[in-house]
Amino acid sequence: MKCVTAIDQGTQSTRVFIFDQDAQPVASHQEQFKQVYPKAGWCEHDPLLIWGSVQRCITAAVAAAEAAAGCAIEVVAVGITNQRETTVLWSRSTGQPLHNAIVWHDNRTSELCRAWEASLPGGKQAFRAVTGLPVSTYFSAYKFQWMRQHVPAVAAAVENGDAMFGTVDSWLIYCLTGGLDGGVHVTDVTNASRTNLMELASLAWHGPTLELFGAPPAMMPRIASNAEVYGRVAAGPLAGVPIAGCLGDQMAALLGQRAAPGEAKNTYGTGCFMLLNTGPSLTPSSHGLLTTLAHQLGPAAAPCYALEGSVAVAGLGVSWLRDNLRLLDSADDSGPIAASVPDTGGVYFVPAFSGLLAPHWQEDARGALLGMTGAAGQAAAAAAAA
């Protein structure tokens, strides 16, 4: 039976799906992994832990698919979708990470961003015309700059040409295609568009911006379209299978929902993201949205662009109620508990754990649970989060 495999590497878990020729799911496997919180507002992931979770999920999903089919399966292609902006630096000579990945909602670069705003003509909007993005802790360039300034191993590797930069898609493709033994260093246009280092109009790294951030071009992955063969899996159950598609998670959702130009999708995961397909038009926003890539379906294909409204905390707020306040035994409990009351009873939950993204882009905002009375309890908090 011929199948395709989809790797969904998210902020809190990794999932691998096996689909048949009719695009029906045959099997899947999911694994959560550790979130690292060194300080308040900081969040890191261990890149090796992410890679290990992908390997285990592939093995388990393929085994489950073969058990369900009652025969061996033939995987003909692999696609990847991933948490965006999360930034990985690794060594060209060892293939090992130089530091934990800094996660997209981490806000350690707040001071750095304020310094950029103060020093650049145009302030917070200085890069909008080139990258479509405001100055914000959200984007990869600032995370790279923080690592270069604060992690000696990163600074030395950048200086001597040993550093390799990437978002999670780049790291996974590198590992899947052999790592130190011939691993491919590539990213796709949607993930590249979230670094604040790619020019939206040309779909290429923007030289002046790279120079401004101290990012050597040799450190950067090749930018490819969303639909082409990047390389082949080097080992494991999928050895020899081409990796033939890659999109950032929210762009993958937009494409998967088949949103045509003028249509939008809203998805709820760790965060909440609205994307509107604007077709071939690069559309600036006057209301705090991002101008970004939607997709480019082949090296010779014209790109489609999008407007995006990004909210950092959605499902992550439910996880916080579970893990930090211990109000829930599991995230699945939040829906029934919230539904057990007619409304929130005047309780409001503002989950600005790492500032506010669209449309405010206010890094120093902090979360609040408001309107509490003696009658408020677990159900009101769950309803407010929902």
mmCIF file of C-alpha atoms in Angstrom, residues 11-374:
data_model
loop_
_atom_site.group_PDB
_atom_site.id
_atom_site.type_symbol
_atom_site.label_atom_id
_atom_site.label_comp_id
_atom_site.label_asym_id
_atom_site.label_seq_id
_atom_site.Cartn_x
_atom_site.Cartn_y
_atom_site.Cartn_z
ATOM 1 C CA THR A 11 5.412 23.724 20.180
ATOM 2 C CA GLN A 12 4.318 21.200 22.786
ATOM 3 C CA SER A 13 4.337 17.904 20.901
ATOM 4 C CA THR A 14 5.423 16.045 17.785
ATOM 5 C CA ARG A 15 2.937 14.074 15.672
ATOM 6 C CA VAL A 16 3.439 11.858 12.655
ATOM 7 C CA PHE A 17 0.556 10.849 10.384
ATOM 8 C CA ILE A 18 0.428 8.203 7.667
ATOM 9 C CA PHE A 19 -2.100 8.864 4.871
ATOM 10 C CA ASP A 20 -3.208 6.500 2.097
ATOM 11 C CA GLN A 21 -3.658 7.343 -1.588
ATOM 12 C CA ASP A 22 -7.143 8.709 -0.874
ATOM 13 C CA ALA A 23 -5.700 11.134 1.682
ATOM 14 C CA GLN A 24 -7.327 9.179 4.502
ATOM 15 C CA PRO A 25 -5.385 8.747 7.758
ATOM 16 C CA VAL A 26 -4.144 5.202 8.284
ATOM 17 C CA ALA A 27 -2.270 5.708 11.556
ATOM 18 C CA SER A 28 -0.578 8.339 13.681
ATOM 19 C CA HIS A 29 1.553 8.731 16.761
ATOM 20 C CA GLN A 30 2.052 11.722 19.055
ATOM 21 C CA GLU A 31 4.617 12.496 21.735
ATOM 22 C CA GLN A 32 4.810 15.501 24.027
ATOM 23 C CA PHE A 33 8.216 16.844 24.979
ATOM 24 C CA LYS A 34 9.711 18.958 27.747
ATOM 25 C CA GLN A 35 9.365 22.728 27.805
ATOM 26 C CA VAL A 36 12.385 24.463 29.357
ATOM 27 C CA TYR A 37 11.712 27.685 31.298
ATOM 28 C CA PRO A 38 15.073 29.109 32.489
ATOM 29 C CA LYS A 39 13.510 32.410 33.610
ATOM 30 C CA ALA A 40 10.116 34.081 33.671
ATOM 31 C CA GLY A 41 9.038 34.765 30.088
ATOM 32 C CA TRP A 42 11.753 32.533 28.608
ATOM 33 C CA CYS A 43 11.056 29.242 26.848
ATOM 34 C CA GLU A 44 13.523 26.845 25.231
ATOM 35 C CA HIS A 45 13.450 23.446 23.542
ATOM 36 C CA ASP A 46 16.256 20.909 23.374
ATOM 37 C CA PRO A 47 16.819 20.367 19.604
ATOM 38 C CA LEU A 48 18.053 16.817 20.229
ATOM 39 C CA LEU A 49 14.891 16.067 22.199
ATOM 40 C CA ILE A 50 12.806 17.349 19.274
ATOM 41 C CA TRP A 51 14.772 15.188 16.836
ATOM 42 C CA GLY A 52 14.401 12.147 19.086
ATOM 43 C CA SER A 53 10.641 12.676 19.320
ATOM 44 C CA VAL A 54 10.403 12.804 15.514
ATOM 45 C CA GLN A 55 12.358 9.549 15.176
ATOM 46 C CA ARG A 56 10.201 7.746 17.714
ATOM 47 C CA CYS A 57 6.953 9.050 16.216
ATOM 48 C CA ILE A 58 7.992 7.931 12.717
ATOM 49 C CA THR A 59 8.824 4.432 13.950
ATOM 50 C CA ALA A 60 5.593 4.099 15.927
ATOM 51 C CA ALA A 61 3.368 5.554 13.188
ATOM 52 C CA VAL A 62 4.813 3.290 10.474
ATOM 53 C CA ALA A 63 4.412 0.248 12.722
ATOM 54 C CA ALA A 64 0.813 1.202 13.498
ATOM 55 C CA ALA A 65 0.053 1.777 9.801
ATOM 56 C CA GLU A 66 1.407 -1.626 8.853
ATOM 57 C CA ALA A 67 -0.580 -3.246 11.645
ATOM 58 C CA ALA A 68 -3.747 -1.475 10.469
ATOM 59 C CA ALA A 69 -3.137 -2.387 6.821
ATOM 60 C CA GLY A 70 -2.127 -5.946 7.562
ATOM 61 C CA CYS A 71 0.850 -5.606 5.229
ATOM 62 C CA ALA A 72 3.996 -3.594 4.626
ATOM 63 C CA ILE A 73 3.421 -0.034 3.451
ATOM 64 C CA GLU A 74 5.393 1.913 0.863
ATOM 65 C CA VAL A 75 5.919 5.529 1.895
ATOM 66 C CA VAL A 76 6.525 7.522 -1.282
ATOM 67 C CA ALA A 77 7.041 10.998 0.181
ATOM 68 C CA VAL A 78 7.459 12.883 3.455
ATOM 69 C CA GLY A 79 6.095 16.340 4.255
ATOM 70 C CA ILE A 80 6.990 18.543 7.200
ATOM 71 C CA THR A 81 5.099 21.241 9.036
ATOM 72 C CA ASN A 82 6.520 22.914 12.098
ATOM 73 C CA GLN A 83 6.342 25.526 14.810
ATOM 74 C CA ARG A 84 7.608 28.714 13.211
ATOM 75 C CA GLU A 85 10.178 31.325 14.374
ATOM 76 C CA THR A 86 11.727 28.968 16.971
ATOM 77 C CA THR A 87 15.447 29.352 16.357
ATOM 78 C CA VAL A 88 18.191 26.716 16.294
ATOM 79 C CA LEU A 89 21.952 27.245 15.938
ATOM 80 C CA TRP A 90 24.153 24.209 15.433
ATOM 81 C CA SER A 91 27.754 23.384 14.575
ATOM 82 C CA ARG A 92 28.812 22.649 11.009
ATOM 83 C CA SER A 93 31.763 20.570 12.259
ATOM 84 C CA THR A 94 29.969 18.461 14.882
ATOM 85 C CA GLY A 95 26.308 18.566 13.820
ATOM 86 C CA GLN A 96 25.370 19.304 17.433
ATOM 87 C CA PRO A 97 23.255 22.204 18.749
ATOM 88 C CA LEU A 98 25.207 25.144 20.127
ATOM 89 C CA HIS A 99 22.378 26.095 22.518
ATOM 90 C CA ASN A 100 18.796 25.151 23.216
ATOM 91 C CA ALA A 101 16.347 26.432 20.621
ATOM 92 C CA ILE A 102 14.699 29.709 21.643
ATOM 93 C CA VAL A 103 10.949 29.250 21.199
ATOM 94 C CA TRP A 104 8.740 31.629 19.237
ATOM 95 C CA HIS A 105 6.853 32.956 22.287
ATOM 96 C CA ASP A 106 10.016 33.531 24.370
ATOM 97 C CA ASN A 107 10.399 37.225 25.267
ATOM 98 C CA ARG A 108 14.014 37.465 26.448
ATOM 99 C CA THR A 109 14.769 39.811 23.542
ATOM 100 C CA SER A 110 12.446 42.559 24.822
ATOM 101 C CA GLU A 111 15.272 44.954 25.701
ATOM 102 C CA LEU A 112 17.047 44.201 22.452
ATOM 103 C CA CYS A 113 13.868 44.979 20.507
ATOM 104 C CA ARG A 114 13.383 48.248 22.380
ATOM 105 C CA ALA A 115 16.946 49.219 21.470
ATOM 106 C CA TRP A 116 16.236 48.448 17.799
ATOM 107 C CA GLU A 117 13.081 50.557 17.885
ATOM 108 C CA ALA A 118 14.950 53.487 19.418
ATOM 109 C CA SER A 119 17.841 53.347 16.957
ATOM 110 C CA LEU A 120 16.125 52.675 13.632
ATOM 111 C CA PRO A 121 14.376 55.212 11.406
ATOM 112 C CA GLY A 122 10.786 54.063 11.440
ATOM 113 C CA GLY A 123 11.032 52.518 14.905
ATOM 114 C CA LYS A 124 8.903 49.403 15.355
ATOM 115 C CA GLN A 125 7.865 49.469 11.679
ATOM 116 C CA ALA A 126 11.410 49.858 10.300
ATOM 117 C CA PHE A 127 11.509 46.463 8.538
ATOM 118 C CA ARG A 128 7.880 46.324 7.378
ATOM 119 C CA ALA A 129 8.553 47.382 3.782
ATOM 120 C CA VAL A 130 11.114 44.594 3.276
ATOM 121 C CA THR A 131 10.096 41.709 5.562
ATOM 122 C CA GLY A 132 6.441 42.548 6.317
ATOM 123 C CA LEU A 133 7.162 42.304 10.054
ATOM 124 C CA PRO A 134 7.365 44.754 12.972
ATOM 125 C CA VAL A 135 10.226 44.725 15.453
ATOM 126 C CA SER A 136 9.159 42.021 17.915
ATOM 127 C CA THR A 137 10.513 39.311 20.199
ATOM 128 C CA TYR A 138 8.437 36.914 18.054
ATOM 129 C CA PHE A 139 10.852 36.683 15.128
ATOM 130 C CA SER A 140 14.026 34.656 14.668
ATOM 131 C CA ALA A 141 16.554 37.403 13.871
ATOM 132 C CA TYR A 142 16.309 38.830 17.389
ATOM 133 C CA LYS A 143 16.659 35.370 18.946
ATOM 134 C CA PHE A 144 19.800 34.775 16.873
ATOM 135 C CA GLN A 145 21.219 38.121 17.908
ATOM 136 C CA TRP A 146 20.562 37.365 21.581
ATOM 137 C CA MET A 147 22.377 34.033 21.278
ATOM 138 C CA ARG A 148 25.322 35.662 19.529
ATOM 139 C CA GLN A 149 25.597 38.231 22.313
ATOM 140 C CA HIS A 150 25.039 35.899 25.280
ATOM 141 C CA VAL A 151 26.200 32.398 24.283
ATOM 142 C CA PRO A 152 29.976 32.196 23.784
ATOM 143 C CA ALA A 153 29.757 28.976 21.761
ATOM 144 C CA VAL A 154 27.386 30.656 19.299
ATOM 145 C CA ALA A 155 29.522 33.797 19.042
ATOM 146 C CA ALA A 156 32.656 31.741 18.358
ATOM 147 C CA ALA A 157 30.918 29.545 15.777
ATOM 148 C CA VAL A 158 29.533 32.568 13.930
ATOM 149 C CA GLU A 159 32.944 34.210 13.957
ATOM 150 C CA ASN A 160 34.811 31.173 12.584
ATOM 151 C CA GLY A 161 32.166 30.094 10.088
ATOM 152 C CA ASP A 162 31.090 26.975 11.984
ATOM 153 C CA ALA A 163 27.530 28.124 12.778
ATOM 154 C CA MET A 164 24.448 26.880 10.931
ATOM 155 C CA PHE A 165 21.198 28.786 11.445
ATOM 156 C CA GLY A 166 17.698 27.507 10.992
ATOM 157 C CA THR A 167 14.152 27.307 12.180
ATOM 158 C CA VAL A 168 12.847 23.891 13.261
ATOM 159 C CA ASP A 169 12.150 22.776 9.678
ATOM 160 C CA SER A 170 15.805 23.358 8.754
ATOM 161 C CA TRP A 171 17.027 21.416 11.772
ATOM 162 C CA LEU A 172 14.731 18.470 11.051
ATOM 163 C CA ILE A 173 15.572 18.284 7.347
ATOM 164 C CA TYR A 174 19.269 18.441 8.231
ATOM 165 C CA CYS A 175 18.871 15.577 10.727
ATOM 166 C CA LEU A 176 16.587 13.494 8.509
ATOM 167 C CA THR A 177 18.957 13.720 5.532
ATOM 168 C CA GLY A 178 21.993 12.557 7.478
ATOM 169 C CA GLY A 179 23.085 15.367 9.777
ATOM 170 C CA LEU A 180 26.872 15.535 9.870
ATOM 171 C CA ASP A 181 26.984 12.884 7.146
ATOM 172 C CA GLY A 182 25.639 14.930 4.230
ATOM 173 C CA GLY A 183 22.650 16.602 5.881
ATOM 174 C CA VAL A 184 20.915 19.206 3.697
ATOM 175 C CA HIS A 185 20.775 22.805 4.977
ATOM 176 C CA VAL A 186 17.552 24.246 3.573
ATOM 177 C CA THR A 187 14.402 26.090 4.621
ATOM 178 C CA ASP A 188 11.180 26.957 2.819
ATOM 179 C CA VAL A 189 9.768 30.356 1.928
ATOM 180 C CA THR A 190 7.081 30.344 4.630
ATOM 181 C CA ASN A 191 9.490 29.621 7.469
ATOM 182 C CA ALA A 192 12.078 32.002 6.022
ATOM 183 C CA SER A 193 9.435 34.739 5.986
ATOM 184 C CA ARG A 194 9.233 34.521 9.800
ATOM 185 C CA THR A 195 12.882 35.260 10.485
ATOM 186 C CA ASN A 196 12.743 39.003 9.655
ATOM 187 C CA LEU A 197 15.701 38.311 7.348
ATOM 188 C CA MET A 198 13.946 37.452 4.060
ATOM 189 C CA GLU A 199 12.761 40.016 1.529
ATOM 190 C CA LEU A 200 9.138 39.168 0.757
ATOM 191 C CA ALA A 201 9.224 40.463 -2.800
ATOM 192 C CA SER A 202 12.299 38.486 -3.920
ATOM 193 C CA LEU A 203 11.947 35.434 -1.618
ATOM 194 C CA ALA A 204 15.669 35.760 -0.887
ATOM 195 C CA TRP A 205 17.737 36.629 2.160
ATOM 196 C CA HIS A 206 17.994 40.410 2.321
ATOM 197 C CA GLY A 207 21.680 41.329 2.371
ATOM 198 C CA PRO A 208 21.420 44.671 4.214
ATOM 199 C CA THR A 209 19.240 43.131 6.922
ATOM 200 C CA LEU A 210 21.564 40.137 7.327
ATOM 201 C CA GLU A 211 24.449 42.575 7.756
ATOM 202 C CA LEU A 212 22.502 44.664 10.246
ATOM 203 C CA PHE A 213 21.884 41.600 12.437
ATOM 204 C CA GLY A 214 25.412 40.234 12.018
ATOM 205 C CA ALA A 215 24.186 37.105 10.239
ATOM 206 C CA PRO A 216 26.769 35.813 7.712
ATOM 207 C CA PRO A 217 25.119 34.602 4.473
ATOM 208 C CA ALA A 218 27.120 31.349 4.677
ATOM 209 C CA MET A 219 25.337 30.551 7.951
ATOM 210 C CA MET A 220 21.893 30.723 6.362
ATOM 211 C CA PRO A 221 19.977 27.807 4.793
ATOM 212 C CA ARG A 222 19.031 27.813 1.128
ATOM 213 C CA ILE A 223 15.477 29.119 0.657
ATOM 214 C CA ALA A 224 13.306 26.691 -1.348
ATOM 215 C CA SER A 225 9.667 26.533 -2.355
ATOM 216 C CA ASN A 226 7.066 24.574 -0.401
ATOM 217 C CA ALA A 227 6.757 21.789 -2.972
ATOM 218 C CA GLU A 228 10.001 20.250 -4.188
ATOM 219 C CA VAL A 229 12.391 17.501 -3.141
ATOM 220 C CA TYR A 230 14.818 18.866 -0.537
ATOM 221 C CA GLY A 231 16.628 15.579 0.055
ATOM 222 C CA ARG A 232 16.035 11.968 1.074
ATOM 223 C CA VAL A 233 15.692 10.418 4.511
ATOM 224 C CA ALA A 234 19.024 8.845 5.398
ATOM 225 C CA ALA A 235 18.049 6.124 7.882
ATOM 226 C CA GLY A 236 15.230 4.452 9.779
ATOM 227 C CA PRO A 237 11.844 3.176 8.542
ATOM 228 C CA LEU A 238 11.679 5.932 5.899
ATOM 229 C CA ALA A 239 15.235 5.542 4.557
ATOM 230 C CA GLY A 240 15.427 6.658 0.930
ATOM 231 C CA VAL A 241 12.058 8.420 0.932
ATOM 232 C CA PRO A 242 12.113 11.957 -0.547
ATOM 233 C CA ILE A 243 11.242 14.906 1.674
ATOM 234 C CA ALA A 244 9.032 16.703 -0.822
ATOM 235 C CA GLY A 245 7.051 19.360 1.021
ATOM 236 C CA CYS A 246 7.530 21.795 3.890
ATOM 237 C CA LEU A 247 5.461 24.688 5.282
ATOM 238 C CA GLY A 248 5.260 26.542 8.567
ATOM 239 C CA ASP A 249 2.341 25.231 10.588
ATOM 240 C CA GLN A 250 -0.077 28.114 10.071
ATOM 241 C CA MET A 251 0.593 28.295 6.343
ATOM 242 C CA ALA A 252 0.091 24.525 6.160
ATOM 243 C CA ALA A 253 -3.299 24.990 7.853
ATOM 244 C CA LEU A 254 -4.231 27.724 5.362
ATOM 245 C CA LEU A 255 -3.319 25.459 2.449
ATOM 246 C CA GLY A 256 -4.927 22.406 4.045
ATOM 247 C CA GLN A 257 -8.194 24.311 4.473
ATOM 248 C CA ARG A 258 -7.940 25.162 0.754
ATOM 249 C CA ALA A 259 -8.368 28.875 1.435
ATOM 250 C CA ALA A 260 -8.477 30.669 -1.917
ATOM 251 C CA PRO A 261 -7.467 34.325 -2.330
ATOM 252 C CA GLY A 262 -9.888 36.384 -0.260
ATOM 253 C CA GLU A 263 -10.578 33.486 2.138
ATOM 254 C CA ALA A 264 -9.268 33.117 5.675
ATOM 255 C CA LYS A 265 -8.769 30.401 8.269
ATOM 256 C CA ASN A 266 -8.499 30.524 12.045
ATOM 257 C CA THR A 267 -6.717 27.737 13.921
ATOM 258 C CA TYR A 268 -6.362 27.122 17.632
ATOM 259 C CA GLY A 269 -3.336 25.319 19.033
ATOM 260 C CA THR A 270 -0.662 26.525 21.418
ATOM 261 C CA GLY A 271 -1.542 29.954 20.045
ATOM 262 C CA CYS A 272 -4.327 31.234 17.811
ATOM 263 C CA PHE A 273 -3.691 32.402 14.258
ATOM 264 C CA MET A 274 -5.860 34.004 11.592
ATOM 265 C CA LEU A 275 -4.477 34.009 8.044
ATOM 266 C CA LEU A 276 -6.113 35.618 5.010
ATOM 267 C CA ASN A 277 -4.895 34.526 1.582
ATOM 268 C CA THR A 278 -4.221 37.706 -0.432
ATOM 269 C CA GLY A 279 -3.061 35.841 -3.551
ATOM 270 C CA PRO A 280 -0.113 37.289 -5.497
ATOM 271 C CA SER A 281 -0.561 40.677 -3.843
ATOM 272 C CA LEU A 282 1.861 41.880 -1.166
ATOM 273 C CA THR A 283 -0.680 43.646 1.035
ATOM 274 C CA PRO A 284 0.501 45.930 3.850
ATOM 275 C CA SER A 285 -1.664 46.182 6.961
ATOM 276 C CA SER A 286 -2.630 49.391 8.705
ATOM 277 C CA HIS A 287 -4.187 47.480 11.614
ATOM 278 C CA GLY A 288 -1.275 45.613 13.163
ATOM 279 C CA LEU A 289 -1.431 42.435 11.060
ATOM 280 C CA LEU A 290 1.615 40.796 9.493
ATOM 281 C CA THR A 291 2.304 40.587 5.777
ATOM 282 C CA THR A 292 3.707 37.124 5.177
ATOM 283 C CA LEU A 293 3.991 34.218 2.731
ATOM 284 C CA ALA A 294 1.053 31.881 2.228
ATOM 285 C CA HIS A 295 2.824 29.383 -0.049
ATOM 286 C CA GLN A 296 4.860 28.818 -3.191
ATOM 287 C CA LEU A 297 3.900 25.475 -4.689
ATOM 288 C CA GLY A 298 7.029 24.714 -6.688
ATOM 289 C CA PRO A 299 10.338 26.414 -7.565
ATOM 290 C CA ALA A 300 8.893 28.054 -10.676
ATOM 291 C CA ALA A 301 5.480 28.835 -9.177
ATOM 292 C CA ALA A 302 4.346 32.347 -8.305
ATOM 293 C CA PRO A 303 4.093 32.959 -4.563
ATOM 294 C CA CYS A 304 0.847 33.575 -2.707
ATOM 295 C CA TYR A 305 0.932 35.998 0.190
ATOM 296 C CA ALA A 306 -1.192 36.407 3.309
ATOM 297 C CA LEU A 307 -2.149 38.745 6.123
ATOM 298 C CA GLU A 308 -1.842 37.235 9.595
ATOM 299 C CA GLY A 309 -3.162 38.025 13.041
ATOM 300 C CA SER A 310 -1.079 36.185 15.656
ATOM 301 C CA VAL A 311 -2.143 35.479 19.252
ATOM 302 C CA ALA A 312 0.593 33.828 21.319
ATOM 303 C CA VAL A 313 -1.537 32.010 23.895
ATOM 304 C CA ALA A 314 -4.593 29.854 23.218
ATOM 305 C CA GLY A 315 -4.149 26.186 24.159
ATOM 306 C CA LEU A 316 -1.053 27.215 26.108
ATOM 307 C CA GLY A 317 -3.405 29.035 28.484
ATOM 308 C CA VAL A 318 -5.251 25.778 29.150
ATOM 309 C CA SER A 319 -1.896 24.062 29.768
ATOM 310 C CA TRP A 320 -1.085 26.833 32.250
ATOM 311 C CA LEU A 321 -4.319 26.234 34.146
ATOM 312 C CA ARG A 322 -3.408 22.539 34.281
ATOM 313 C CA ASP A 323 0.309 22.722 35.051
ATOM 314 C CA ASN A 324 0.730 25.939 37.040
ATOM 315 C CA LEU A 325 -2.572 26.433 38.872
ATOM 316 C CA ARG A 326 -3.462 22.715 38.997
ATOM 317 C CA LEU A 327 -7.078 23.558 38.196
ATOM 318 C CA LEU A 328 -7.325 20.768 35.609
ATOM 319 C CA ASP A 329 -6.213 17.145 35.603
ATOM 320 C CA SER A 330 -5.886 17.187 31.823
ATOM 321 C CA ALA A 331 -6.365 19.685 29.005
ATOM 322 C CA ASP A 332 -9.307 17.611 27.777
ATOM 323 C CA ASP A 333 -11.180 18.495 30.970
ATOM 324 C CA SER A 334 -11.294 22.190 30.109
ATOM 325 C CA GLY A 335 -14.210 21.957 27.653
ATOM 326 C CA PRO A 336 -16.675 20.053 29.870
ATOM 327 C CA ILE A 337 -15.740 22.106 32.943
ATOM 328 C CA ALA A 338 -16.157 25.394 31.046
ATOM 329 C CA ALA A 339 -19.494 24.175 29.677
ATOM 330 C CA SER A 340 -20.759 23.427 33.186
ATOM 331 C CA VAL A 341 -21.432 27.151 33.817
ATOM 332 C CA PRO A 342 -23.576 29.510 31.711
ATOM 333 C CA ASP A 343 -20.842 32.160 31.459
ATOM 334 C CA THR A 344 -17.607 33.288 33.070
ATOM 335 C CA GLY A 345 -19.345 35.099 35.910
ATOM 336 C CA GLY A 346 -17.470 38.276 35.030
ATOM 337 C CA VAL A 347 -14.045 36.613 35.113
ATOM 338 C CA TYR A 348 -11.614 37.606 32.337
ATOM 339 C CA PHE A 349 -8.369 35.858 31.479
ATOM 340 C CA VAL A 350 -5.714 37.855 29.593
ATOM 341 C CA PRO A 351 -2.971 35.278 28.869
ATOM 342 C CA ALA A 352 -0.223 37.740 27.916
ATOM 343 C CA PHE A 353 2.488 35.432 29.255
ATOM 344 C CA SER A 354 5.064 36.761 26.801
ATOM 345 C CA GLY A 355 3.501 40.089 25.865
ATOM 346 C CA LEU A 356 0.815 40.751 23.293
ATOM 347 C CA LEU A 357 1.205 40.048 19.587
ATOM 348 C CA ALA A 358 -1.254 41.282 16.927
ATOM 349 C CA PRO A 359 -2.434 43.949 16.746
ATOM 350 C CA HIS A 360 -0.688 45.571 19.727
ATOM 351 C CA TRP A 361 2.870 44.135 19.526
ATOM 352 C CA GLN A 362 3.454 45.067 23.148
ATOM 353 C CA GLU A 363 6.269 42.934 24.586
ATOM 354 C CA ASP A 364 5.988 44.272 28.145
ATOM 355 C CA ALA A 365 2.304 43.350 28.594
ATOM 356 C CA ARG A 366 1.681 40.723 31.264
ATOM 357 C CA GLY A 367 -1.107 38.255 31.907
ATOM 358 C CA ALA A 368 -4.047 38.879 34.226
ATOM 359 C CA LEU A 369 -6.961 36.961 35.715
ATOM 360 C CA LEU A 370 -9.549 39.642 36.446
ATOM 361 C CA GLY A 371 -13.008 39.951 37.909
ATOM 362 C CA MET A 372 -12.525 37.332 40.606
ATOM 363 C CA THR A 373 -15.155 37.130 43.368
ATOM 364 C CA GLY A 374 -15.742 34.679 46.156
#
